[in-house]
Amino acid sequence: MENIAVQLPVTEISAPKRAGKRAWRRAERLPGEPRRIAYVYLAIPFLIYAAFTIVPLVQSFDISFYNWDGITPGTWVGLANYKSFFADPVIRGSYLHTLVLIVFYSFIPTAIGLLLAALLSRMRIHGLTVFRTLLFLPAILTDVVLAVTWTWIYDPHGPLNTFLGSIGLGFLRRPWLGDFHFALPAVGVFGAWEEYGFCMIVFIAGVMKIPTSLYEAARVDGANAWHEFFAVTLPGLRYELTVVVVLTMIDALSTFDEVYVMTGGGPGTATTVPAFEVYNQAFLQGQVGSAAAIGITLMLVVFAVSYGITKILEPRGE
Amino acid sequence: MDRVTRRRFLALGGAGAAALATASCTPGSPARVAKAPPKPARTGVTVKGPVKLVLWDQESGKVSQIWNDLIKGFEHKYPNVTIDRVERTFSDLKALLKLALAGPHAPDVVEANQGWPDMGEMVKAGLLLPLDNFASAYGWDRRVPHTINAANSWTADGQRFGTGSLFGFTNEAELVGVFYNKRMLRKLGLTVPATFSDFDNSLAVAKQAGEIPIQFGDLDAWPGIHEWAAVQERFAPKTYMTDFIFGLDYNRLTFTTPQNLRAATILQDWTRKGYFTPDLLAVGYGDSVSHFAKGQGLYMITGNWIVANLGADNPDFGFMAMPPTSPGGPLVSTGGPGFPLSIASSSPHPDVAAAFIDWMTNDHAAQMLVRSGEIALNKGFTPTGVKPGTLLSDLLATAARLRDTDAIVPYEDWSTPSFYNTLTQSFQELVGGKATPQQFVSKCEADYSAFQKSRATSSPRPTSTG
């Protein structure tokens, strides 16, 4: 039934369109009809994109099959770079760490963002814009500056431990960034704080788009705030949800600066992440080939994850 | 975009990528082998016309100012020479230098970092000039202890470290040792320990009195290298240390020796007894230095670079090499050459560059640099104008003793390209109680033997097929 409904209008529209096409070839072109000049306009961004993204990507792919120090000629090693990093517990570990970071960088901020969006769009209070701005602030500040600040917050004698002590939770105090179990979650909590503002702002924009009549109808049917959220807000935000989850997951997978500034991958290898390994292999150890292999794998993982999320969350049949 | 076109688009993209990949060539450009310039008939600058040398370095602060003075002095001595100095940061040089030297507008004189991933790679690519003839003409081979020059020596193919030709020269050294708080030592009724067991006992006394025995923050991971070596060198012989680090005789040497195991056990024991700063894995290096300067901690094991933080003329802090296991035993300490000056193989004026390097490393330069807290290792050189009883005088006296017995052991993270990571990470696990001493030495050994095995089997690299 659905298919018929969709196909019918298409045939109706396309028939006169074809007739029109014949007409404008003889006469003047209509505005909005395809012209060859469009390819020139498209070529400019494409060339830039090709020069700075596609070519380096293909080069990285090529380099990942070589044992290369960055200067002297490399030696072809086939899949050895890929094989050796699957065998390397440190690099495998770094991929496992990203799974933990996905919870902190994606799931938690998405949940917080949804909650805040639902709250802020329902509340009618003075200074709402101020609240919104303050809540969004972490998202616009520079990562590195924030990471330095959070390193200080997590210091053994820093504000977090002092606060825990002062409210009688002294037993929870720990050397956060130096703790083999808590360093990664500590980096993650910082990431969640960085990300939720972005999620919130996208969701707020999405909520504004939902017709108020739907909320009114829900209220007439006797829905409470809870029902309203699940029956109206959440379904109305499916597109936004897809965008937010995909983008935050990419952030989680490509984490670098937070780890570089806060822990350097330590203690031990407790907080290493793939992007940090790419930097380490390429710039510190001169193993450009294996750095490229890690980078390419990371890219494939990002593609797979984004595709998967889009498939799961994208509204169907519309 | 509907399904068909998307698939077609992907197919096209894939074909394009494949075409590009097959068309692309082996990355990298063919290695040059830099030929040694002939021994100069006369030292100093003999060229008459105007010469411009481009210098890339990473000096900062006081040293940088002194360098400017020294450069002016050189230009005054040879008015036809101009030194175009480009100040960069350490991380800039680390990332850029190889590419810059391989490029068309390479600098003439550069501060190249030691070790496999830096100088080793540059030598392999033929980017640096062998300095042997200059070294014998100017007497650089006799000016500083052997180990200092060894750390800047490579075989021409870049395959062996610590031997072969000289590719950089410096008279400056970094020296790691034990800083101690004299006031606290007196308060605790202790004297400066003469043996390692005295040192160990003093830690217990300090702990008992509620002080931090050793100020040590390892959040930044690299300070662990110095902590480790300071104990390791008490048990592992000096020749083992240098041969291991330079990878000489690498088929015979392993990291899993009883001496290394013993040192690892002691260090883990010290953490268990609370001899280090509490929560040391969460304390940054900068913080630990400022805590020590404020009087927290009886000792701090680190390098001469913190002298400025403590105050060179400060009479309340002292410096010593970690004491030997037996009274009056030989002193050994970690350190190494500062950044050496190297000559780019593409430089059109290697003679002038060599004269410049000589100028920057002679006794005159050494004396100028004393006030910056730098250590010059020029043999027979005694700095003037150093107040006795100060931290600086302690430091210079220790350095002179180590210089005269050639007892400065290079940094252990030079052992393999990845040893810095392996050693710092596994040391954090050792002092964090996550790894046993046995696991610690095994992990380091795994890294070492993997690298040495790859060297043993590495055949000469084929040149580019274009």
mmCIF file with all atom_site columns, N, CA, C and O in Angstrom, chain A residues 58 62 66 68-69 71-75 155-156 175 178 180 262 266-269 280 284-285 311, chain B residues 20 24-30 98 117 121 124-125 279 281-282 287 418 421 425 428-429 434 462:
data_model
loop_
_atom_site.group_PDB
_atom_site.id
_atom_site.type_symbol
_atom_site.label_atom_id
_atom_site.label_alt_id
_atom_site.label_comp_id
_atom_site.label_asym_id
_atom_site.label_entity_id
_atom_site.label_seq_id
_atom_site.pdbx_PDB_ins_code
_atom_site.Cartn_x
_atom_site.Cartn_y
_atom_site.Cartn_z
_atom_site.occupancy
_atom_site.B_iso_or_equiv
_atom_site.pdbx_formal_charge
_atom_site.auth_seq_id
_atom_site.auth_comp_id
_atom_site.auth_asym_id
_atom_site.auth_atom_id
_atom_site.pdbx_PDB_model_num
ATOM 1   N N  . VAL A 1 58  ? 44.044 7.914  -0.177 1.00 0.00 ? 58  VAL A N  1
ATOM 2   C CA . VAL A 1 58  ? 44.553 6.852  -1.049 1.00 0.00 ? 58  VAL A CA 1
ATOM 3   C C  . VAL A 1 58  ? 46.034 6.613  -0.761 1.00 0.00 ? 58  VAL A C  1
ATOM 4   O O  . VAL A 1 58  ? 46.498 5.471  -0.688 1.00 0.00 ? 58  VAL A O  1
ATOM 5   N N  . ASP A 1 62  ? 47.868 3.228  0.516  1.00 0.00 ? 62  ASP A N  1
ATOM 6   C CA . ASP A 1 62  ? 49.044 2.690  -0.166 1.00 0.00 ? 62  ASP A CA 1
ATOM 7   C C  . ASP A 1 62  ? 50.193 2.472  0.835  1.00 0.00 ? 62  ASP A C  1
ATOM 8   O O  . ASP A 1 62  ? 50.783 1.393  0.912  1.00 0.00 ? 62  ASP A O  1
ATOM 9   N N  . TYR A 1 66  ? 53.396 -0.743 3.346  1.00 0.00 ? 66  TYR A N  1
ATOM 10  C CA . TYR A 1 66  ? 54.855 -0.654 3.321  1.00 0.00 ? 66  TYR A CA 1
ATOM 11  C C  . TYR A 1 66  ? 55.430 -0.578 4.724  1.00 0.00 ? 66  TYR A C  1
ATOM 12  O O  . TYR A 1 66  ? 54.761 -0.126 5.658  1.00 0.00 ? 66  TYR A O  1
ATOM 13  N N  . TRP A 1 68  ? 57.769 1.697  6.228  1.00 0.00 ? 68  TRP A N  1
ATOM 14  C CA . TRP A 1 68  ? 58.335 2.960  5.765  1.00 0.00 ? 68  TRP A CA 1
ATOM 15  C C  . TRP A 1 68  ? 58.648 3.875  6.935  1.00 0.00 ? 68  TRP A C  1
ATOM 16  O O  . TRP A 1 68  ? 57.846 4.041  7.841  1.00 0.00 ? 68  TRP A O  1
ATOM 17  N N  . ASP A 1 69  ? 59.848 4.485  6.915  1.00 0.00 ? 69  ASP A N  1
ATOM 18  C CA . ASP A 1 69  ? 60.268 5.357  8.005  1.00 0.00 ? 69  ASP A CA 1
ATOM 19  C C  . ASP A 1 69  ? 59.896 6.814  7.779  1.00 0.00 ? 69  ASP A C  1
ATOM 20  O O  . ASP A 1 69  ? 60.154 7.663  8.605  1.00 0.00 ? 69  ASP A O  1
ATOM 21  N N  . ILE A 1 71  ? 61.119 8.700  5.212  1.00 0.00 ? 71  ILE A N  1
ATOM 22  C CA . ILE A 1 71  ? 62.057 9.345  4.290  1.00 0.00 ? 71  ILE A CA 1
ATOM 23  C C  . ILE A 1 71  ? 62.586 8.379  3.238  1.00 0.00 ? 71  ILE A C  1
ATOM 24  O O  . ILE A 1 71  ? 62.361 8.562  2.056  1.00 0.00 ? 71  ILE A O  1
ATOM 25  N N  . THR A 1 72  ? 63.331 7.397  3.694  1.00 0.00 ? 72  THR A N  1
ATOM 26  C CA . THR A 1 72  ? 63.974 6.490  2.733  1.00 0.00 ? 72  THR A CA 1
ATOM 27  C C  . THR A 1 72  ? 62.924 5.569  2.099  1.00 0.00 ? 72  THR A C  1
ATOM 28  O O  . THR A 1 72  ? 61.830 5.432  2.622  1.00 0.00 ? 72  THR A O  1
ATOM 29  N N  . PRO A 1 73  ? 63.240 4.943  0.958  1.00 0.00 ? 73  PRO A N  1
ATOM 30  C CA . PRO A 1 73  ? 62.239 4.128  0.281  1.00 0.00 ? 73  PRO A CA 1
ATOM 31  C C  . PRO A 1 73  ? 61.699 3.032  1.190  1.00 0.00 ? 73  PRO A C  1
ATOM 32  O O  . PRO A 1 73  ? 62.462 2.402  1.929  1.00 0.00 ? 73  PRO A O  1
ATOM 33  N N  . GLY A 1 74  ? 60.401 2.838  1.137  1.00 0.00 ? 74  GLY A N  1
ATOM 34  C CA . GLY A 1 74  ? 59.797 1.807  1.962  1.00 0.00 ? 74  GLY A CA 1
ATOM 35  C C  . GLY A 1 74  ? 59.932 0.443  1.302  1.00 0.00 ? 74  GLY A C  1
ATOM 36  O O  . GLY A 1 74  ? 60.263 0.338  0.126  1.00 0.00 ? 74  GLY A O  1
ATOM 37  N N  . THR A 1 75  ? 59.674 -0.598 2.099  1.00 0.00 ? 75  THR A N  1
ATOM 38  C CA . THR A 1 75  ? 59.653 -1.940 1.521  1.00 0.00 ? 75  THR A CA 1
ATOM 39  C C  . THR A 1 75  ? 58.235 -2.458 1.600  1.00 0.00 ? 75  THR A C  1
ATOM 40  O O  . THR A 1 75  ? 57.565 -2.287 2.611  1.00 0.00 ? 75  THR A O  1
ATOM 41  N N  . ASP A 1 155 ? 43.450 16.226 39.946 1.00 0.00 ? 155 ASP A N  1
ATOM 42  C CA . ASP A 1 155 ? 44.687 16.106 40.716 1.00 0.00 ? 155 ASP A CA 1
ATOM 43  C C  . ASP A 1 155 ? 44.395 15.477 42.089 1.00 0.00 ? 155 ASP A C  1
ATOM 44  O O  . ASP A 1 155 ? 43.332 15.704 42.659 1.00 0.00 ? 155 ASP A O  1
ATOM 45  N N  . PRO A 1 156 ? 45.338 14.674 42.612 1.00 0.00 ? 156 PRO A N  1
ATOM 46  C CA . PRO A 1 156 ? 45.095 14.054 43.919 1.00 0.00 ? 156 PRO A CA 1
ATOM 47  C C  . PRO A 1 156 ? 44.699 15.080 44.995 1.00 0.00 ? 156 PRO A C  1
ATOM 48  O O  . PRO A 1 156 ? 43.908 14.770 45.879 1.00 0.00 ? 156 PRO A O  1
ATOM 49  N N  . PRO A 1 175 ? 43.569 8.859  43.125 1.00 0.00 ? 175 PRO A N  1
ATOM 50  C CA . PRO A 1 175 ? 44.392 9.582  42.147 1.00 0.00 ? 175 PRO A CA 1
ATOM 51  C C  . PRO A 1 175 ? 43.838 9.329  40.750 1.00 0.00 ? 175 PRO A C  1
ATOM 52  O O  . PRO A 1 175 ? 44.349 8.506  40.010 1.00 0.00 ? 175 PRO A O  1
ATOM 53  N N  . GLY A 1 178 ? 45.828 8.654  37.657 1.00 0.00 ? 178 GLY A N  1
ATOM 54  C CA . GLY A 1 178 ? 46.926 7.717  37.878 1.00 0.00 ? 178 GLY A CA 1
ATOM 55  C C  . GLY A 1 178 ? 46.411 6.356  38.303 1.00 0.00 ? 178 GLY A C  1
ATOM 56  O O  . GLY A 1 178 ? 47.189 5.492  38.704 1.00 0.00 ? 178 GLY A O  1
ATOM 57  N N  . PHE A 1 180 ? 44.717 2.786  37.529 1.00 0.00 ? 180 PHE A N  1
ATOM 58  C CA . PHE A 1 180 ? 44.604 1.895  36.371 1.00 0.00 ? 180 PHE A CA 1
ATOM 59  C C  . PHE A 1 180 ? 43.145 1.633  35.980 1.00 0.00 ? 180 PHE A C  1
ATOM 60  O O  . PHE A 1 180 ? 42.849 1.381  34.824 1.00 0.00 ? 180 PHE A O  1
ATOM 61  N N  . MET A 1 262 ? 45.903 14.784 28.962 1.00 0.00 ? 262 MET A N  1
ATOM 62  C CA . MET A 1 262 ? 45.598 14.380 30.335 1.00 0.00 ? 262 MET A CA 1
ATOM 63  C C  . MET A 1 262 ? 46.441 13.223 30.833 1.00 0.00 ? 262 MET A C  1
ATOM 64  O O  . MET A 1 262 ? 46.871 13.225 31.979 1.00 0.00 ? 262 MET A O  1
ATOM 65  N N  . GLY A 1 266 ? 48.665 6.785  29.673 1.00 0.00 ? 266 GLY A N  1
ATOM 66  C CA . GLY A 1 266 ? 48.957 6.046  30.885 1.00 0.00 ? 266 GLY A CA 1
ATOM 67  C C  . GLY A 1 266 ? 47.802 6.086  31.874 1.00 0.00 ? 266 GLY A C  1
ATOM 68  O O  . GLY A 1 266 ? 46.751 6.626  31.554 1.00 0.00 ? 266 GLY A O  1
ATOM 69  N N  . PRO A 1 267 ? 47.932 5.560  33.067 1.00 0.00 ? 267 PRO A N  1
ATOM 70  C CA . PRO A 1 267 ? 49.128 4.842  33.542 1.00 0.00 ? 267 PRO A CA 1
ATOM 71  C C  . PRO A 1 267 ? 49.307 3.511  32.796 1.00 0.00 ? 267 PRO A C  1
ATOM 72  O O  . PRO A 1 267 ? 48.310 2.886  32.455 1.00 0.00 ? 267 PRO A O  1
ATOM 73  N N  . GLY A 1 268 ? 50.529 3.126  32.609 1.00 0.00 ? 268 GLY A N  1
ATOM 74  C CA . GLY A 1 268 ? 50.790 1.950  31.786 1.00 0.00 ? 268 GLY A CA 1
ATOM 75  C C  . GLY A 1 268 ? 50.217 2.221  30.415 1.00 0.00 ? 268 GLY A C  1
ATOM 76  O O  . GLY A 1 268 ? 50.544 3.210  29.783 1.00 0.00 ? 268 GLY A O  1
ATOM 77  N N  . THR A 1 269 ? 49.294 1.350  29.978 1.00 0.00 ? 269 THR A N  1
ATOM 78  C CA . THR A 1 269 ? 48.641 1.585  28.690 1.00 0.00 ? 269 THR A CA 1
ATOM 79  C C  . THR A 1 269 ? 47.142 1.704  28.904 1.00 0.00 ? 269 THR A C  1
ATOM 80  O O  . THR A 1 269 ? 46.351 1.421  28.012 1.00 0.00 ? 269 THR A O  1
ATOM 81  N N  . ASN A 1 280 ? 51.727 8.359  17.673 1.00 0.00 ? 280 ASN A N  1
ATOM 82  C CA . ASN A 1 280 ? 52.899 7.749  18.281 1.00 0.00 ? 280 ASN A CA 1
ATOM 83  C C  . ASN A 1 280 ? 53.750 7.000  17.253 1.00 0.00 ? 280 ASN A C  1
ATOM 84  O O  . ASN A 1 280 ? 54.960 7.206  17.160 1.00 0.00 ? 280 ASN A O  1
ATOM 85  N N  . LEU A 1 284 ? 56.578 9.659  16.585 1.00 0.00 ? 284 LEU A N  1
ATOM 86  C CA . LEU A 1 284 ? 57.551 9.386  17.635 1.00 0.00 ? 284 LEU A CA 1
ATOM 87  C C  . LEU A 1 284 ? 58.429 8.192  17.291 1.00 0.00 ? 284 LEU A C  1
ATOM 88  O O  . LEU A 1 284 ? 59.574 8.140  17.675 1.00 0.00 ? 284 LEU A O  1
ATOM 89  N N  . GLN A 1 285 ? 57.869 7.209  16.582 1.00 0.00 ? 285 GLN A N  1
ATOM 90  C CA . GLN A 1 285 ? 58.659 6.013  16.326 1.00 0.00 ? 285 GLN A CA 1
ATOM 91  C C  . GLN A 1 285 ? 59.077 5.877  14.876 1.00 0.00 ? 285 GLN A C  1
ATOM 92  O O  . GLN A 1 285 ? 59.781 4.950  14.527 1.00 0.00 ? 285 GLN A O  1
ATOM 93  N N  . LYS A 1 311 ? 21.532 2.938  9.910  1.00 0.00 ? 311 LYS A N  1
ATOM 94  C CA . LYS A 1 311 ? 20.572 1.889  9.569  1.00 0.00 ? 311 LYS A CA 1
ATOM 95  C C  . LYS A 1 311 ? 19.596 1.647  10.718 1.00 0.00 ? 311 LYS A C  1
ATOM 96  O O  . LYS A 1 311 ? 18.407 1.432  10.503 1.00 0.00 ? 311 LYS A O  1
ATOM 97  N N  . LEU B 2 20  ? 44.366 4.772  -8.653 1.00 0.00 ? 20  LEU B N  1
ATOM 98  C CA . LEU B 2 20  ? 45.358 5.645  -8.035 1.00 0.00 ? 20  LEU B CA 1
ATOM 99  C C  . LEU B 2 20  ? 46.387 4.842  -7.252 1.00 0.00 ? 20  LEU B C  1
ATOM 100 O O  . LEU B 2 20  ? 47.572 5.138  -7.267 1.00 0.00 ? 20  LEU B O  1
ATOM 101 N N  . SER B 2 24  ? 50.281 4.711  -7.871 1.00 0.00 ? 24  SER B N  1
ATOM 102 C CA . SER B 2 24  ? 51.182 5.326  -6.896 1.00 0.00 ? 24  SER B CA 1
ATOM 103 C C  . SER B 2 24  ? 52.442 4.486  -6.762 1.00 0.00 ? 24  SER B C  1
ATOM 104 O O  . SER B 2 24  ? 52.472 3.324  -7.125 1.00 0.00 ? 24  SER B O  1
ATOM 105 N N  . CYS B 2 25  ? 53.474 5.117  -6.236 1.00 0.00 ? 25  CYS B N  1
ATOM 106 C CA . CYS B 2 25  ? 54.742 4.408  -6.186 1.00 0.00 ? 25  CYS B CA 1
ATOM 107 C C  . CYS B 2 25  ? 55.177 4.190  -4.746 1.00 0.00 ? 25  CYS B C  1
ATOM 108 O O  . CYS B 2 25  ? 54.539 4.651  -3.818 1.00 0.00 ? 25  CYS B O  1
ATOM 109 N N  . THR B 2 26  ? 56.236 3.491  -4.604 1.00 0.00 ? 26  THR B N  1
ATOM 110 C CA . THR B 2 26  ? 56.799 3.241  -3.293 1.00 0.00 ? 26  THR B CA 1
ATOM 111 C C  . THR B 2 26  ? 57.061 4.577  -2.611 1.00 0.00 ? 26  THR B C  1
ATOM 112 O O  . THR B 2 26  ? 57.678 5.452  -3.208 1.00 0.00 ? 26  THR B O  1
ATOM 113 N N  . PRO B 2 27  ? 56.575 4.746  -1.377 1.00 0.00 ? 27  PRO B N  1
ATOM 114 C CA . PRO B 2 27  ? 56.800 6.033  -0.722 1.00 0.00 ? 27  PRO B CA 1
ATOM 115 C C  . PRO B 2 27  ? 58.279 6.236  -0.380 1.00 0.00 ? 27  PRO B C  1
ATOM 116 O O  . PRO B 2 27  ? 59.013 5.270  -0.176 1.00 0.00 ? 27  PRO B O  1
ATOM 117 N N  . GLY B 2 28  ? 58.678 7.480  -0.342 1.00 0.00 ? 28  GLY B N  1
ATOM 118 C CA . GLY B 2 28  ? 60.044 7.788  0.057  1.00 0.00 ? 28  GLY B CA 1
ATOM 119 C C  . GLY B 2 28  ? 60.938 8.035  -1.133 1.00 0.00 ? 28  GLY B C  1
ATOM 120 O O  . GLY B 2 28  ? 60.629 7.664  -2.262 1.00 0.00 ? 28  GLY B O  1
ATOM 121 N N  . SER B 2 29  ? 62.051 8.689  -0.909 1.00 0.00 ? 29  SER B N  1
ATOM 122 C CA . SER B 2 29  ? 62.996 8.947  -1.985 1.00 0.00 ? 29  SER B CA 1
ATOM 123 C C  . SER B 2 29  ? 64.266 8.165  -1.696 1.00 0.00 ? 29  SER B C  1
ATOM 124 O O  . SER B 2 29  ? 64.556 7.845  -0.550 1.00 0.00 ? 29  SER B O  1
ATOM 125 N N  . PRO B 2 30  ? 65.028 7.825  -2.748 1.00 0.00 ? 30  PRO B N  1
ATOM 126 C CA . PRO B 2 30  ? 66.198 6.969  -2.540 1.00 0.00 ? 30  PRO B CA 1
ATOM 127 C C  . PRO B 2 30  ? 67.174 7.559  -1.530 1.00 0.00 ? 30  PRO B C  1
ATOM 128 O O  . PRO B 2 30  ? 67.385 8.763  -1.478 1.00 0.00 ? 30  PRO B O  1
ATOM 129 N N  . LYS B 2 98  ? 63.449 16.101 9.811  1.00 0.00 ? 98  LYS B N  1
ATOM 130 C CA . LYS B 2 98  ? 63.752 15.129 8.749  1.00 0.00 ? 98  LYS B CA 1
ATOM 131 C C  . LYS B 2 98  ? 63.258 15.635 7.403  1.00 0.00 ? 98  LYS B C  1
ATOM 132 O O  . LYS B 2 98  ? 63.961 15.578 6.399  1.00 0.00 ? 98  LYS B O  1
ATOM 133 N N  . PRO B 2 117 ? 64.872 6.833  16.147 1.00 0.00 ? 117 PRO B N  1
ATOM 134 C CA . PRO B 2 117 ? 63.864 7.464  15.292 1.00 0.00 ? 117 PRO B CA 1
ATOM 135 C C  . PRO B 2 117 ? 64.308 8.823  14.752 1.00 0.00 ? 117 PRO B C  1
ATOM 136 O O  . PRO B 2 117 ? 63.739 9.295  13.783 1.00 0.00 ? 117 PRO B O  1
ATOM 137 N N  . GLU B 2 121 ? 67.518 7.740  11.720 1.00 0.00 ? 121 GLU B N  1
ATOM 138 C CA . GLU B 2 121 ? 66.804 7.831  10.442 1.00 0.00 ? 121 GLU B CA 1
ATOM 139 C C  . GLU B 2 121 ? 67.472 8.833  9.506  1.00 0.00 ? 121 GLU B C  1
ATOM 140 O O  . GLU B 2 121 ? 67.531 8.631  8.298  1.00 0.00 ? 121 GLU B O  1
ATOM 141 N N  . LYS B 2 124 ? 70.557 7.278  8.068  1.00 0.00 ? 124 LYS B N  1
ATOM 142 C CA . LYS B 2 124 ? 70.169 6.256  7.092  1.00 0.00 ? 124 LYS B CA 1
ATOM 143 C C  . LYS B 2 124 ? 69.785 6.900  5.763  1.00 0.00 ? 124 LYS B C  1
ATOM 144 O O  . LYS B 2 124 ? 70.092 6.392  4.686  1.00 0.00 ? 124 LYS B O  1
ATOM 145 N N  . ALA B 2 125 ? 69.113 8.055  5.843  1.00 0.00 ? 125 ALA B N  1
ATOM 146 C CA . ALA B 2 125 ? 68.683 8.740  4.620  1.00 0.00 ? 125 ALA B CA 1
ATOM 147 C C  . ALA B 2 125 ? 69.787 9.611  4.031  1.00 0.00 ? 125 ALA B C  1
ATOM 148 O O  . ALA B 2 125 ? 69.576 10.287 3.029  1.00 0.00 ? 125 ALA B O  1
ATOM 149 N N  . ASP B 2 279 ? 50.295 8.629  45.593 1.00 0.00 ? 279 ASP B N  1
ATOM 150 C CA . ASP B 2 279 ? 49.572 8.758  44.313 1.00 0.00 ? 279 ASP B CA 1
ATOM 151 C C  . ASP B 2 279 ? 50.481 9.232  43.193 1.00 0.00 ? 279 ASP B C  1
ATOM 152 O O  . ASP B 2 279 ? 50.092 10.041 42.346 1.00 0.00 ? 279 ASP B O  1
ATOM 153 N N  . LEU B 2 281 ? 51.433 8.222  40.409 1.00 0.00 ? 281 LEU B N  1
ATOM 154 C CA . LEU B 2 281 ? 51.037 8.103  39.001 1.00 0.00 ? 281 LEU B CA 1
ATOM 155 C C  . LEU B 2 281 ? 50.087 9.215  38.576 1.00 0.00 ? 281 LEU B C  1
ATOM 156 O O  . LEU B 2 281 ? 49.845 9.406  37.390 1.00 0.00 ? 281 LEU B O  1
ATOM 157 N N  . ALA B 2 282 ? 49.557 9.953  39.563 1.00 0.00 ? 282 ALA B N  1
ATOM 158 C CA . ALA B 2 282 ? 48.639 11.036 39.206 1.00 0.00 ? 282 ALA B CA 1
ATOM 159 C C  . ALA B 2 282 ? 49.290 12.401 39.398 1.00 0.00 ? 282 ALA B C  1
ATOM 160 O O  . ALA B 2 282 ? 48.641 13.421 39.254 1.00 0.00 ? 282 ALA B O  1
ATOM 161 N N  . ASP B 2 287 ? 54.563 19.632 38.826 1.00 0.00 ? 287 ASP B N  1
ATOM 162 C CA . ASP B 2 287 ? 54.103 19.751 40.207 1.00 0.00 ? 287 ASP B CA 1
ATOM 163 C C  . ASP B 2 287 ? 55.128 19.169 41.158 1.00 0.00 ? 287 ASP B C  1
ATOM 164 O O  . ASP B 2 287 ? 55.413 19.739 42.206 1.00 0.00 ? 287 ASP B O  1
ATOM 165 N N  . SER B 2 418 ? 60.952 1.954  20.049 1.00 0.00 ? 418 SER B N  1
ATOM 166 C CA . SER B 2 418 ? 59.746 1.962  20.874 1.00 0.00 ? 418 SER B CA 1
ATOM 167 C C  . SER B 2 418 ? 60.043 1.804  22.362 1.00 0.00 ? 418 SER B C  1
ATOM 168 O O  . SER B 2 418 ? 59.132 1.641  23.168 1.00 0.00 ? 418 SER B O  1
ATOM 169 N N  . ASN B 2 421 ? 58.316 4.132  25.014 1.00 0.00 ? 421 ASN B N  1
ATOM 170 C CA . ASN B 2 421 ? 56.962 3.735  25.410 1.00 0.00 ? 421 ASN B CA 1
ATOM 171 C C  . ASN B 2 421 ? 56.973 2.519  26.307 1.00 0.00 ? 421 ASN B C  1
ATOM 172 O O  . ASN B 2 421 ? 56.328 2.476  27.334 1.00 0.00 ? 421 ASN B O  1
ATOM 173 N N  . GLN B 2 425 ? 55.809 2.843  30.120 1.00 0.00 ? 425 GLN B N  1
ATOM 174 C CA . GLN B 2 425 ? 54.525 2.198  30.434 1.00 0.00 ? 425 GLN B CA 1
ATOM 175 C C  . GLN B 2 425 ? 54.713 1.069  31.441 1.00 0.00 ? 425 GLN B C  1
ATOM 176 O O  . GLN B 2 425 ? 53.989 0.974  32.427 1.00 0.00 ? 425 GLN B O  1
ATOM 177 N N  . GLN B 2 428 ? 55.421 2.368  34.901 1.00 0.00 ? 428 GLN B N  1
ATOM 178 C CA . GLN B 2 428 ? 54.203 2.798  35.602 1.00 0.00 ? 428 GLN B CA 1
ATOM 179 C C  . GLN B 2 428 ? 53.463 1.588  36.173 1.00 0.00 ? 428 GLN B C  1
ATOM 180 O O  . GLN B 2 428 ? 52.937 1.644  37.280 1.00 0.00 ? 428 GLN B O  1
ATOM 181 N N  . GLU B 2 429 ? 53.443 0.509  35.382 1.00 0.00 ? 429 GLU B N  1
ATOM 182 C CA . GLU B 2 429 ? 52.764 -0.697 35.871 1.00 0.00 ? 429 GLU B CA 1
ATOM 183 C C  . GLU B 2 429 ? 53.506 -1.326 37.049 1.00 0.00 ? 429 GLU B C  1
ATOM 184 O O  . GLU B 2 429 ? 52.900 -1.837 37.973 1.00 0.00 ? 429 GLU B O  1
ATOM 185 N N  . LYS B 2 434 ? 50.795 -3.044 39.272 1.00 0.00 ? 434 LYS B N  1
ATOM 186 C CA . LYS B 2 434 ? 49.997 -3.800 38.306 1.00 0.00 ? 434 LYS B CA 1
ATOM 187 C C  . LYS B 2 434 ? 50.819 -4.912 37.661 1.00 0.00 ? 434 LYS B C  1
ATOM 188 O O  . LYS B 2 434 ? 50.280 -5.875 37.151 1.00 0.00 ? 434 LYS B O  1
ATOM 189 N N  . PRO B 2 462 ? 65.682 -1.928 -0.954 1.00 0.00 ? 462 PRO B N  1
ATOM 190 C CA . PRO B 2 462 ? 65.696 -1.666 -2.387 1.00 0.00 ? 462 PRO B CA 1
ATOM 191 C C  . PRO B 2 462 ? 65.402 -0.190 -2.642 1.00 0.00 ? 462 PRO B C  1
ATOM 192 O O  . PRO B 2 462 ? 64.703 0.444  -1.858 1.00 0.00 ? 462 PRO B O  1
#
